Amino acid sequence: MFITQFLTSEIEARRTKNLEYLKKVSPHFYQFMNLKGEVKAQAIYHLGRWDLLVNGVSLYGGDARLNTRRQFEDYLKTPNEFSSPFYVFWFPEDTVDGKLSHELTKLLAPAKSADRCKQRKTVGTVIAFGVGLGFHIELLTEHYDIKQLILVETDVELIKPTLYTLDWEKLLSVYNGKDRIISFYLHKDPDLLAVGLLDHLTAYYNPTLLTHFHIYMHRNDPVLIEGAKKFWASNKSPIAGFGYFQDELWSLEYTLENIKKELPLYQAKKKVPSDSTAFVIGAGPSLEYALDFIKKNQERAVIFSCGSSIGTLYEEGIKPDFHVEIERTKFTYDALLQSASRDYLKELTVIFNNPMYPQVSELFKESLMFVKPNDTGGSLFPPEYPPVGYSNPTVVNAGLSLALHMGFKRVYLFGVDMGYKDPRKHHAKGNVALKEGSEFYKESEAQEHELEGNFGGKVYTNSMLLWARSMIQDLLKLYKDAEVFNTSDGAKIEGTIPARIDELSLSKFKKSEAIKLIKQDFSRDYLKALNLERKLSLLISHAEEYMNFVRERTKSISKPEDFFSFVSEAGLYQYRFYGSPFIYMFRPPFYNFSYALLSGICRMEQDQALEAGKTALKLYIDFLHECIKLIKKSVKYLS
């Protein structure tokens, strides 16, 4: 509820003008400002001074404009700015991505010696926690050249006062959607605020602009403060796992092959009965002590085996109800054949995502498919078949996400260690990674991080598993009504309930009914709604249009700050192709390139940065040209 006091006709006229302007140029923003919130916000204007009461408490403690300026001036003395590490993503040298990363590594090598970006007025991203009366938005915009301004709040009522205090037409002339953008993100839960803000950056805007960014705390609110802390603790996520072009080319090719096989696709329309129980089985070393329990309770749970855990289950004679896989390379096919016999696999049902290596389906009795999010091949399917989120980076992520999507309210994790106490014993017995002489054999794992154990003590882990653990934790925040028991003697996972196996007691339920409902939720009806020829044609035409845009845009670069503008403009330009396979195929390598470019040149001196940046853009244009050639070759072959 928003209330005002002592407003003059001039101020009322400003609100009317703002609303009329927003209705004309930004209908979504206009509708947003007309939503009803829960917070009581009362703006007061008296004798030329503003204040804002939030649930009866003064936000500014006096003159809002004066106190906001003081806050801003204090901020400038010790700005809360961050520079992501300089890094060029590595890819196999025999790929088009690998050739680009190799050249960028040589070109941007001088940046390695600098710890952080040099202080300049151009800033990739500013995240302001708290909106209030918005005077700090004007100050930030006047002082910095901000490419991406994100305003974070807990309630829409705390944004409405800006209709009286700000000139939104003037602000939106700056953040015009060409090379600068402004957006809002709202949430009342600090955990979900942090998770959603990461998704907001990764899915809708440009995470590579976090190579140099500011966090500005305007409103002293517990939700915002905690949300900001959690966002900062997880800020690695937007710059991790972008993928690369070759990955997306495989996705395109393999998805088309799997469509030709007419594999049933997950619809996410049905839910298992509420009393259903699921086992999600990972390949961690603690799986060994759970095997007897799993054997004895096979009829009291729907069993999802994940990835290389199948080798351990095979040796123990345990047959999962569903085996889950996600990797798109031949690696998965070869690992399966070295993990279990063909006869054993032929008795199982496999669930995998759309870019799965096509021959994998031939190993199983039945193959079911789900849509991978943010994926080129996934974009070929009709929109009513939703992607299964949080299904990366490991197969366990996919297995748990599927179980929760399917409606399981009680899930038990086995072998989901997300680390190891002994780096030489990083998987359970029977795992292909422990078979000496195998191409998958690994003598020991890296001890990159140390985590608290699920049952106490310390556990070591690597960056991939650390990321996988954080994705599980974020997933569980979306399913707070589900009980997820972690029996693994590995890393502690927030949101799970530590549960020792000898203390577990399971109830019976109609397992056959749950399995029947799951299988019924995979359908071939999508085949009738595909329009592959049109989507593939659009992919090529959009790629060529984008390459021409990049070629023309690079001609106007005359100073290092222009590279931030280029990255912002190119990222926004891509969104005109939203829904096209283009954005999924070309956005990941764009992020990889942009991250290397910005994190490199911002550490260089002006002249050096300008020269290196221009050369990098020439390499990027050559890369785009080669990518388009490869797409045309693949599409021609597959048709």
XYZ file of C-alpha atoms in Angstrom:
639
model
C 0.000 0.000 0.000
C 1.508 3.342 -1.075
C 0.416 6.621 0.541
C 1.568 10.204 0.008
C 1.339 13.333 2.126
C 1.689 17.068 1.433
C 2.246 16.678 -2.319
C 2.083 19.757 -4.528
C 0.263 19.908 -7.838
C 3.668 19.997 -9.571
C 4.663 16.682 -7.975
C 1.319 15.104 -8.793
C 1.816 16.241 -12.375
C 5.218 14.484 -12.435
C 3.581 11.183 -11.466
C 0.930 11.603 -14.177
C 3.602 12.440 -16.751
C 5.711 9.421 -15.746
C 2.766 7.041 -15.971
C 1.679 8.382 -19.355
C 5.230 8.032 -20.663
C 5.639 4.483 -19.318
C 2.281 3.423 -20.725
C 3.395 4.665 -24.140
C 6.989 3.389 -24.345
C 7.136 0.539 -21.807
C 3.766 -1.172 -21.216
C 5.383 -3.913 -19.104
C 6.926 -1.322 -16.787
C 3.594 0.510 -16.633
C 1.754 -2.687 -15.679
C 4.450 -3.471 -13.122
C 3.905 -0.084 -11.446
C 0.192 -0.837 -11.159
C 0.642 -4.112 -9.276
C -0.366 -4.294 -5.614
C 2.236 -5.119 -2.990
C 2.088 -5.893 0.715
C 4.438 -3.334 2.276
C 3.026 -0.058 3.583
C 5.092 2.738 2.034
C 4.318 6.387 2.803
C 6.121 9.140 0.896
C 6.198 12.528 2.623
C 7.058 15.875 1.016
C 7.109 18.869 3.337
C 8.818 22.242 3.067
C 10.925 21.077 0.139
C 12.103 17.879 1.829
C 11.314 14.246 1.078
C 11.150 11.220 3.355
C 9.781 7.704 3.055
C 8.168 5.653 5.800
C 8.391 1.873 5.325
C 5.867 0.170 7.571
C 5.895 3.293 9.721
C 9.702 3.589 10.023
C 11.596 6.467 8.389
C 13.981 5.224 5.723
C 16.040 8.407 5.506
C 15.790 9.891 9.010
C 15.245 13.362 7.620
C 15.959 14.996 4.252
C 16.035 12.079 1.795
C 17.856 13.900 -1.000
C 20.567 15.258 1.316
C 21.088 11.954 3.134
C 21.179 10.005 -0.124
C 23.908 12.320 -1.428
C 25.899 11.798 1.767
C 25.511 8.035 1.389
C 26.654 8.253 -2.230
C 29.676 10.431 -1.416
C 30.703 7.961 1.282
C 30.333 5.190 -1.264
C 32.666 6.927 -3.722
C 35.405 7.026 -1.063
C 35.348 3.216 -0.749
C 33.268 1.848 -3.628
C 32.035 -1.717 -3.315
C 33.403 -2.699 -6.719
C 34.583 -6.083 -7.888
C 36.638 -7.451 -10.752
C 36.202 -11.016 -11.875
C 39.516 -12.825 -12.483
C 41.141 -12.535 -15.886
C 40.508 -15.767 -17.700
C 40.316 -17.204 -21.200
C 38.158 -20.316 -21.297
C 40.028 -23.383 -22.553
C 38.556 -25.656 -25.215
C 39.944 -28.599 -27.220
C 42.328 -27.235 -29.827
C 40.733 -29.243 -32.648
C 37.490 -27.239 -32.289
C 36.656 -23.818 -33.690
C 36.297 -22.627 -30.071
C 39.747 -23.957 -29.254
C 41.349 -22.007 -32.095
C 39.751 -18.781 -30.855
C 40.689 -19.355 -27.197
C 44.286 -20.163 -28.194
C 44.620 -16.888 -30.103
C 42.951 -14.874 -27.332
C 45.284 -16.368 -24.741
C 48.312 -15.124 -26.674
C 46.749 -11.751 -27.445
C 45.567 -10.929 -23.914
C 48.554 -12.422 -22.067
C 49.730 -9.012 -20.702
C 46.567 -8.845 -18.558
C 47.757 -11.798 -16.454
C 50.068 -9.598 -14.417
C 47.284 -7.240 -13.233
C 45.262 -8.176 -10.136
C 42.138 -6.223 -10.983
C 40.513 -3.896 -13.499
C 41.818 -0.341 -13.631
C 39.414 2.215 -12.173
C 37.407 3.781 -14.975
C 34.042 5.463 -15.186
C 32.626 2.748 -17.467
C 31.098 -0.023 -15.361
C 29.652 -3.252 -16.700
C 27.008 -3.769 -14.025
C 25.693 -1.975 -10.958
C 23.365 -3.908 -8.662
C 21.592 -1.518 -6.299
C 19.871 -3.163 -3.341
C 16.991 -0.902 -2.380
C 15.099 1.677 -4.455
C 13.394 3.979 -1.965
C 12.892 7.443 -3.467
C 15.480 6.705 -6.139
C 17.785 9.717 -5.773
C 20.803 7.360 -5.726
C 19.749 6.058 -9.148
C 20.240 9.548 -10.580
C 23.600 9.926 -8.806
C 24.900 6.555 -9.983
C 23.798 7.299 -13.539
C 25.438 10.741 -13.564
C 28.738 9.504 -12.096
C 29.231 6.217 -13.967
C 28.704 4.978 -17.500
C 26.650 1.920 -16.482
C 25.836 -0.708 -19.077
C 23.535 -2.792 -16.901
C 21.722 -1.347 -13.859
C 19.719 -3.814 -11.774
C 17.477 -2.500 -8.998
C 16.670 -5.063 -6.318
C 13.751 -4.725 -3.915
C 11.367 -6.801 -1.810
C 8.026 -5.238 -2.797
C 6.617 -3.219 -5.676
C 5.217 -0.627 -3.242
C 8.833 0.380 -2.537
C 9.329 1.319 -6.194
C 6.163 3.343 -6.782
C 7.445 6.436 -4.887
C 9.910 7.036 -7.740
C 6.963 8.063 -9.899
C 6.870 11.251 -7.792
C 10.617 11.832 -7.422
C 12.302 10.747 -10.681
C 12.031 11.790 -14.293
C 11.608 8.362 -15.839
C 11.626 9.719 -19.379
C 15.089 11.164 -18.768
C 16.331 7.958 -17.127
C 15.040 5.717 -19.897
C 16.671 7.953 -22.489
C 19.955 6.799 -20.894
C 18.957 3.165 -20.332
C 17.458 2.934 -23.786
C 17.977 -0.766 -24.442
C 20.677 -0.199 -27.073
C 23.878 -0.378 -25.055
C 22.471 0.329 -21.578
C 19.636 -1.400 -19.784
C 17.780 -1.001 -16.500
C 15.737 -3.719 -14.816
C 14.086 -4.607 -11.513
C 14.324 -7.794 -9.527
C 11.976 -8.398 -6.561
C 11.819 -11.122 -3.920
C 10.966 -11.367 -0.222
C 13.098 -14.459 0.495
C 16.879 -13.784 0.661
C 17.758 -17.291 -0.571
C 15.422 -17.120 -3.552
C 16.422 -13.504 -4.155
C 20.064 -14.537 -4.582
C 19.204 -17.539 -6.774
C 16.762 -15.564 -8.893
C 19.181 -12.697 -9.352
C 21.763 -15.111 -10.755
C 19.137 -16.523 -13.123
C 18.091 -12.963 -14.020
C 21.660 -12.202 -15.090
C 22.346 -15.484 -16.839
C 19.049 -16.022 -18.643
C 17.973 -12.513 -19.559
C 20.865 -10.096 -19.519
C 24.622 -10.267 -19.801
C 26.659 -11.991 -17.076
C 29.958 -11.138 -18.748
C 29.366 -7.521 -17.728
C 30.165 -8.759 -14.230
C 33.854 -8.622 -15.144
C 33.650 -5.199 -13.466
C 30.655 -4.492 -11.263
C 29.438 -2.635 -8.186
C 27.099 -3.648 -5.373
C 25.419 -0.569 -3.926
C 23.463 -0.998 -0.672
C 20.863 1.769 -0.422
C 18.284 0.378 1.969
C 19.251 -1.232 5.278
C 16.817 -4.144 5.083
C 17.611 -7.658 6.444
C 16.288 -9.405 3.318
C 18.346 -7.216 0.984
C 21.492 -7.463 3.113
C 21.270 -11.253 3.371
C 20.312 -11.575 -0.297
C 23.322 -9.471 -1.320
C 25.647 -11.631 0.796
C 24.295 -14.831 -0.712
C 24.511 -13.387 -4.213
C 28.134 -12.431 -3.657
C 28.929 -15.872 -2.234
C 27.528 -17.445 -5.424
C 28.649 -14.857 -7.962
C 30.855 -17.445 -9.673
C 27.731 -19.035 -11.161
C 27.034 -16.461 -13.914
C 30.549 -16.891 -15.293
C 30.700 -20.680 -15.109
C 29.568 -23.322 -17.538
C 28.645 -21.163 -20.520
C 29.368 -24.039 -22.865
C 30.833 -23.562 -26.318
C 29.939 -23.671 -29.983
C 31.033 -27.255 -30.643
C 28.815 -28.362 -27.732
C 25.845 -26.645 -29.346
C 26.667 -28.028 -32.787
C 26.646 -31.519 -31.290
C 23.368 -30.658 -29.596
C 21.851 -29.665 -32.926
C 23.089 -32.779 -34.713
C 22.316 -35.285 -31.962
C 18.901 -33.828 -31.158
C 17.894 -34.159 -34.800
C 19.103 -37.780 -34.773
C 17.120 -38.516 -31.596
C 14.007 -36.891 -33.074
C 14.353 -39.196 -36.092
C 14.230 -42.108 -33.634
C 10.858 -40.719 -32.400
C 11.836 -41.001 -28.740
C 9.097 -40.052 -26.241
C 9.550 -36.614 -24.681
C 8.867 -35.499 -21.095
C 5.724 -33.336 -20.785
C 5.790 -32.519 -17.026
C 1.985 -32.837 -16.824
C 1.573 -35.701 -14.361
C 2.720 -36.107 -10.750
C 3.418 -39.319 -8.889
C 1.185 -40.124 -5.870
C 2.051 -38.003 -2.848
C 3.255 -41.004 -0.803
C 5.839 -42.048 -3.439
C 9.504 -42.399 -2.498
C 12.530 -42.029 -4.777
C 16.153 -43.166 -4.483
C 18.623 -40.994 -6.399
C 21.916 -42.850 -6.671
C 25.212 -41.138 -7.373
C 28.648 -42.670 -7.850
C 30.361 -41.296 -4.740
C 32.455 -43.614 -2.521
C 29.823 -43.739 0.235
C 27.489 -45.623 -2.117
C 29.318 -48.799 -1.043
C 27.874 -48.899 2.468
C 24.336 -48.219 1.127
C 24.173 -51.194 -1.246
C 22.630 -53.700 1.167
C 19.952 -51.185 2.169
C 19.141 -50.398 -1.483
C 18.853 -54.133 -2.267
C 16.500 -54.778 0.643
C 14.286 -51.780 -0.173
C 14.055 -51.942 -3.968
C 10.273 -52.305 -3.822
C 9.868 -49.342 -1.474
C 11.279 -46.697 -3.823
C 11.505 -45.738 -7.477
C 15.233 -46.001 -8.176
C 17.034 -43.464 -10.345
C 20.648 -44.430 -11.041
C 22.847 -41.611 -12.281
C 25.769 -41.842 -14.696
C 28.667 -44.067 -13.704
C 26.877 -45.402 -10.600
C 25.491 -48.014 -12.990
C 28.815 -49.911 -12.778
C 28.468 -50.402 -9.029
C 24.806 -51.425 -9.296
C 25.628 -53.863 -12.098
C 28.215 -55.645 -9.972
C 25.682 -55.881 -7.130
C 22.841 -57.133 -9.323
C 20.664 -54.088 -8.618
C 18.440 -52.948 -11.491
C 17.298 -49.311 -11.302
C 13.834 -48.398 -12.513
C 15.299 -45.510 -14.505
C 18.891 -44.842 -15.473
C 19.741 -41.155 -16.071
C 22.424 -39.739 -18.378
C 23.220 -36.234 -19.647
C 26.578 -36.096 -21.440
C 26.418 -35.530 -25.199
C 29.730 -37.002 -26.314
C 30.617 -40.598 -27.229
C 32.200 -40.691 -23.771
C 28.804 -41.724 -22.315
C 28.342 -44.594 -24.765
C 31.853 -45.950 -24.176
C 31.590 -45.595 -20.386
C 28.306 -47.517 -20.326
C 29.818 -50.417 -22.266
C 32.755 -50.575 -19.861
C 30.458 -50.332 -16.829
C 27.910 -53.072 -17.511
C 27.043 -55.866 -19.927
C 24.856 -55.222 -22.936
C 22.358 -57.812 -21.639
C 22.022 -55.944 -18.334
C 21.534 -52.569 -20.023
C 18.937 -54.047 -22.391
C 16.699 -54.702 -19.399
C 16.676 -51.049 -18.306
C 14.846 -47.817 -19.156
C 17.081 -44.809 -19.708
C 16.129 -41.129 -19.388
C 18.435 -38.609 -21.016
C 18.353 -35.061 -22.345
C 17.816 -34.252 -26.008
C 21.498 -33.790 -27.034
C 22.464 -37.313 -25.926
C 24.886 -39.206 -28.190
C 22.358 -41.043 -30.428
C 23.788 -44.553 -30.107
C 23.129 -44.558 -26.353
C 19.439 -45.247 -26.957
C 20.356 -48.496 -28.742
C 21.835 -49.928 -25.537
C 18.584 -49.856 -23.553
C 15.199 -51.572 -23.634
C 13.417 -48.218 -23.584
C 14.691 -44.656 -24.061
C 12.931 -41.531 -22.785
C 14.011 -37.960 -23.441
C 13.697 -34.604 -21.657
C 14.419 -31.079 -22.863
C 17.719 -29.605 -21.773
C 17.385 -25.913 -20.780
C 19.259 -23.171 -22.654
C 20.203 -25.573 -25.408
C 20.229 -25.362 -29.191
C 18.622 -28.749 -29.697
C 16.157 -28.067 -26.889
C 14.927 -24.963 -28.720
C 13.653 -27.147 -31.578
C 10.806 -28.557 -29.483
C 7.334 -27.038 -29.013
C 7.167 -24.701 -25.975
C 4.598 -26.846 -24.163
C 7.395 -29.357 -23.443
C 9.258 -27.540 -20.654
C 12.976 -27.943 -20.045
C 14.095 -29.645 -16.833
C 16.003 -26.963 -14.966
C 18.965 -27.519 -12.633
C 19.836 -30.699 -14.543
C 23.532 -29.790 -14.897
C 26.480 -30.032 -14.411
C 26.473 -33.681 -13.222
C 24.100 -36.564 -13.825
C 23.079 -36.507 -10.147
C 21.781 -32.967 -10.698
C 19.590 -34.324 -13.492
C 18.398 -37.329 -11.486
C 17.356 -35.241 -8.486
C 15.764 -32.541 -10.635
C 13.731 -35.146 -12.532
C 12.523 -36.771 -9.302
C 11.385 -33.427 -7.895
C 9.780 -32.378 -11.193
C 7.879 -35.666 -11.233
C 6.361 -34.851 -7.862
C 8.322 -36.988 -5.389
C 7.987 -35.428 -1.932
C 10.385 -37.866 -0.265
C 13.773 -38.454 -1.876
C 16.798 -40.342 -0.529
C 20.280 -39.579 -1.856
C 22.878 -42.369 -1.951
C 26.450 -41.845 -3.108
C 25.794 -38.142 -3.662
C 29.047 -37.264 -1.894
C 29.930 -34.146 -3.884
C 33.497 -34.849 -2.764
C 35.731 -37.418 -1.098
C 37.563 -37.884 2.177
C 40.329 -39.804 0.409
C 41.213 -38.237 -2.993
C 42.394 -41.674 -4.180
C 38.986 -43.182 -3.469
C 36.798 -40.740 -5.358
C 34.132 -43.203 -6.575
C 32.439 -46.353 -5.289
C 33.816 -49.790 -6.175
C 32.858 -51.044 -9.595
C 33.020 -47.555 -11.054
C 34.665 -47.178 -14.426
C 36.829 -44.343 -13.023
C 38.559 -46.857 -10.715
C 39.337 -49.466 -13.396
C 43.065 -49.321 -14.097
C 43.913 -49.514 -17.771
C 40.590 -47.930 -18.722
C 40.513 -44.603 -20.568
C 38.281 -43.382 -17.730
C 40.675 -44.346 -14.928
C 41.722 -41.580 -12.569
C 44.261 -42.302 -9.848
C 43.270 -39.408 -7.597
C 41.034 -36.326 -7.585
C 41.989 -32.710 -6.990
C 41.732 -31.244 -3.489
C 40.725 -27.767 -4.641
C 38.253 -27.064 -1.839
C 37.555 -28.239 1.694
C 33.938 -28.552 2.883
C 32.083 -29.526 6.013
C 31.034 -33.173 5.949
C 27.411 -34.333 5.945
C 28.069 -36.209 9.213
C 30.879 -33.959 10.408
C 34.558 -33.829 9.593
C 36.079 -32.459 6.421
C 35.565 -33.436 2.798
C 37.662 -32.453 -0.211
C 36.134 -31.571 -3.558
C 36.879 -30.112 -6.988
C 35.370 -27.107 -8.734
C 32.927 -29.162 -10.807
C 31.453 -30.930 -7.780
C 31.384 -27.666 -5.839
C 29.312 -26.157 -8.635
C 27.071 -29.242 -8.760
C 26.501 -28.974 -5.000
C 25.532 -25.299 -5.279
C 23.060 -26.160 -8.046
C 21.431 -28.810 -5.838
C 21.170 -26.293 -3.012
C 19.532 -23.753 -5.316
C 17.152 -26.389 -6.713
C 16.005 -27.396 -3.234
C 15.078 -23.804 -2.432
C 12.381 -24.160 -5.099
C 11.002 -27.394 -3.590
C 10.705 -26.553 0.081
C 7.755 -28.940 0.462
C 9.939 -31.942 -0.439
C 12.015 -33.871 2.091
C 15.399 -34.807 0.650
C 17.442 -37.108 2.897
C 21.192 -37.237 2.330
C 22.641 -40.582 3.447
C 26.025 -39.887 1.879
C 29.179 -39.602 3.956
C 30.392 -36.750 1.798
C 29.902 -32.995 1.738
C 27.061 -31.327 3.593
C 24.376 -30.083 1.192
C 22.182 -27.255 2.452
C 18.501 -28.068 2.138
C 18.987 -31.815 2.627
C 18.413 -33.742 5.849
C 21.446 -35.770 7.018
C 20.221 -39.343 7.539
C 22.253 -42.362 8.575
C 21.223 -45.528 6.778
C 20.770 -47.610 9.932
C 18.171 -45.095 11.114
C 16.008 -45.136 7.976
C 12.513 -46.593 7.894
C 10.569 -46.680 4.642
C 6.849 -46.976 4.045
C 5.264 -49.014 1.297
C 3.461 -47.363 -1.616
C 2.177 -48.452 -5.013
C 5.489 -48.343 -6.855
C 4.029 -49.749 -10.072
C 1.489 -46.921 -10.191
C 4.227 -44.293 -9.792
C 6.312 -45.852 -12.565
C 3.254 -46.074 -14.818
C 2.480 -42.369 -14.311
C 6.085 -41.415 -15.005
C 6.154 -43.305 -18.289
C 2.775 -41.923 -19.312
C 4.249 -38.438 -18.946
C 6.573 -39.050 -21.899
C 4.837 -38.551 -25.248
C 5.522 -38.620 -28.990
C 2.879 -35.981 -29.684
C 5.617 -33.350 -30.061
C 6.500 -34.883 -33.424
C 3.279 -33.447 -34.906
C 4.170 -29.892 -33.902
C 7.790 -29.732 -35.066
C 8.744 -27.261 -37.778
C 12.401 -28.155 -38.193
C 12.963 -26.804 -41.693
C 11.839 -23.310 -40.702
C 13.855 -23.270 -37.454
C 17.045 -24.433 -39.159
C 16.594 -21.842 -41.897
C 16.146 -19.127 -39.266
C 19.253 -20.300 -37.432
C 21.430 -19.676 -40.474
C 19.828 -16.372 -41.491
C 19.998 -15.027 -37.913
C 23.647 -16.040 -37.619
C 24.532 -14.213 -40.827
C 22.596 -11.109 -39.742
C 24.381 -11.098 -36.374
C 27.811 -11.495 -38.001
C 27.107 -8.494 -40.230
C 26.034 -6.466 -37.182
C 29.292 -7.302 -35.381
C 31.354 -6.425 -38.464
C 29.679 -3.017 -38.805
C 29.666 -2.246 -35.067
C 33.409 -2.814 -34.676
C 34.121 0.035 -37.124
C 32.978 2.634 -34.552
C 35.290 1.550 -31.710
C 37.801 4.296 -30.875
C 38.564 3.878 -27.136
C 38.733 1.000 -24.617
C 35.393 1.931 -23.035
C 33.744 1.190 -26.371
C 34.360 -2.530 -25.857
C 31.960 -2.504 -22.901
C 29.425 -0.781 -25.141
C 30.009 -3.370 -27.864
C 29.479 -6.293 -25.484
C 26.311 -4.699 -24.119
C 24.933 -3.870 -27.575
C 25.810 -7.259 -29.051
C 24.196 -9.050 -26.113
C 21.009 -7.018 -26.474
C 21.055 -7.410 -30.260
C 20.978 -11.186 -29.862
C 17.650 -10.987 -28.057
C 15.855 -9.967 -31.225
C 16.296 -13.644 -32.122
C 14.855 -14.906 -28.842
C 13.240 -18.314 -29.342
C 15.404 -19.041 -32.374
C 18.084 -21.767 -32.113
C 20.537 -18.930 -32.840
C 20.509 -17.517 -29.341
C 21.324 -20.883 -27.763
C 24.039 -21.712 -30.265
C 25.802 -18.349 -30.365
C 25.203 -16.890 -26.909
C 27.547 -19.316 -25.041
C 30.603 -18.594 -27.232
C 29.715 -14.874 -27.150
C 29.830 -14.976 -23.348
C 33.153 -16.845 -23.391
C 34.646 -14.363 -25.831
C 33.226 -11.321 -24.042
C 34.449 -12.483 -20.660
C 37.994 -12.936 -21.978
C 37.865 -9.622 -23.850
C 36.544 -7.465 -21.000
C 38.514 -9.109 -18.205
C 41.642 -8.636 -20.336
C 41.409 -5.126 -21.724
C 40.177 -3.605 -18.447
C 43.544 -4.578 -16.949
C 45.582 -2.951 -19.747
C 46.698 0.609 -20.401
C 44.573 2.631 -22.837
C 46.611 2.225 -26.042
C 47.425 -1.413 -25.408
C 43.784 -2.194 -24.601
C 42.493 -0.525 -27.764
C 44.879 -2.393 -30.041
C 44.333 -5.782 -28.358
C 40.559 -5.331 -28.321
C 40.347 -4.527 -32.015
C 42.443 -7.575 -32.879
C 40.227 -9.726 -30.646
C 37.113 -8.561 -32.500
C 38.676 -9.508 -35.839
C 39.313 -12.990 -34.430
C 35.699 -13.142 -33.249
C 34.349 -12.247 -36.704
C 36.496 -14.989 -38.268
C 35.143 -17.370 -35.635
C 31.522 -16.487 -36.522
C 32.215 -17.023 -40.211
C 33.651 -20.481 -39.536
C 30.714 -21.393 -37.268
C 28.182 -20.563 -39.986
C 30.066 -22.774 -42.446
C 29.943 -25.672 -39.967
C 26.195 -25.226 -39.370
C 25.432 -25.240 -43.089
C 27.523 -28.371 -43.514
C 25.715 -30.160 -40.640
C 22.223 -29.140 -41.720
C 22.908 -30.210 -45.306
C 24.216 -33.581 -44.115
C 21.311 -34.205 -41.726
C 18.641 -33.268 -44.244
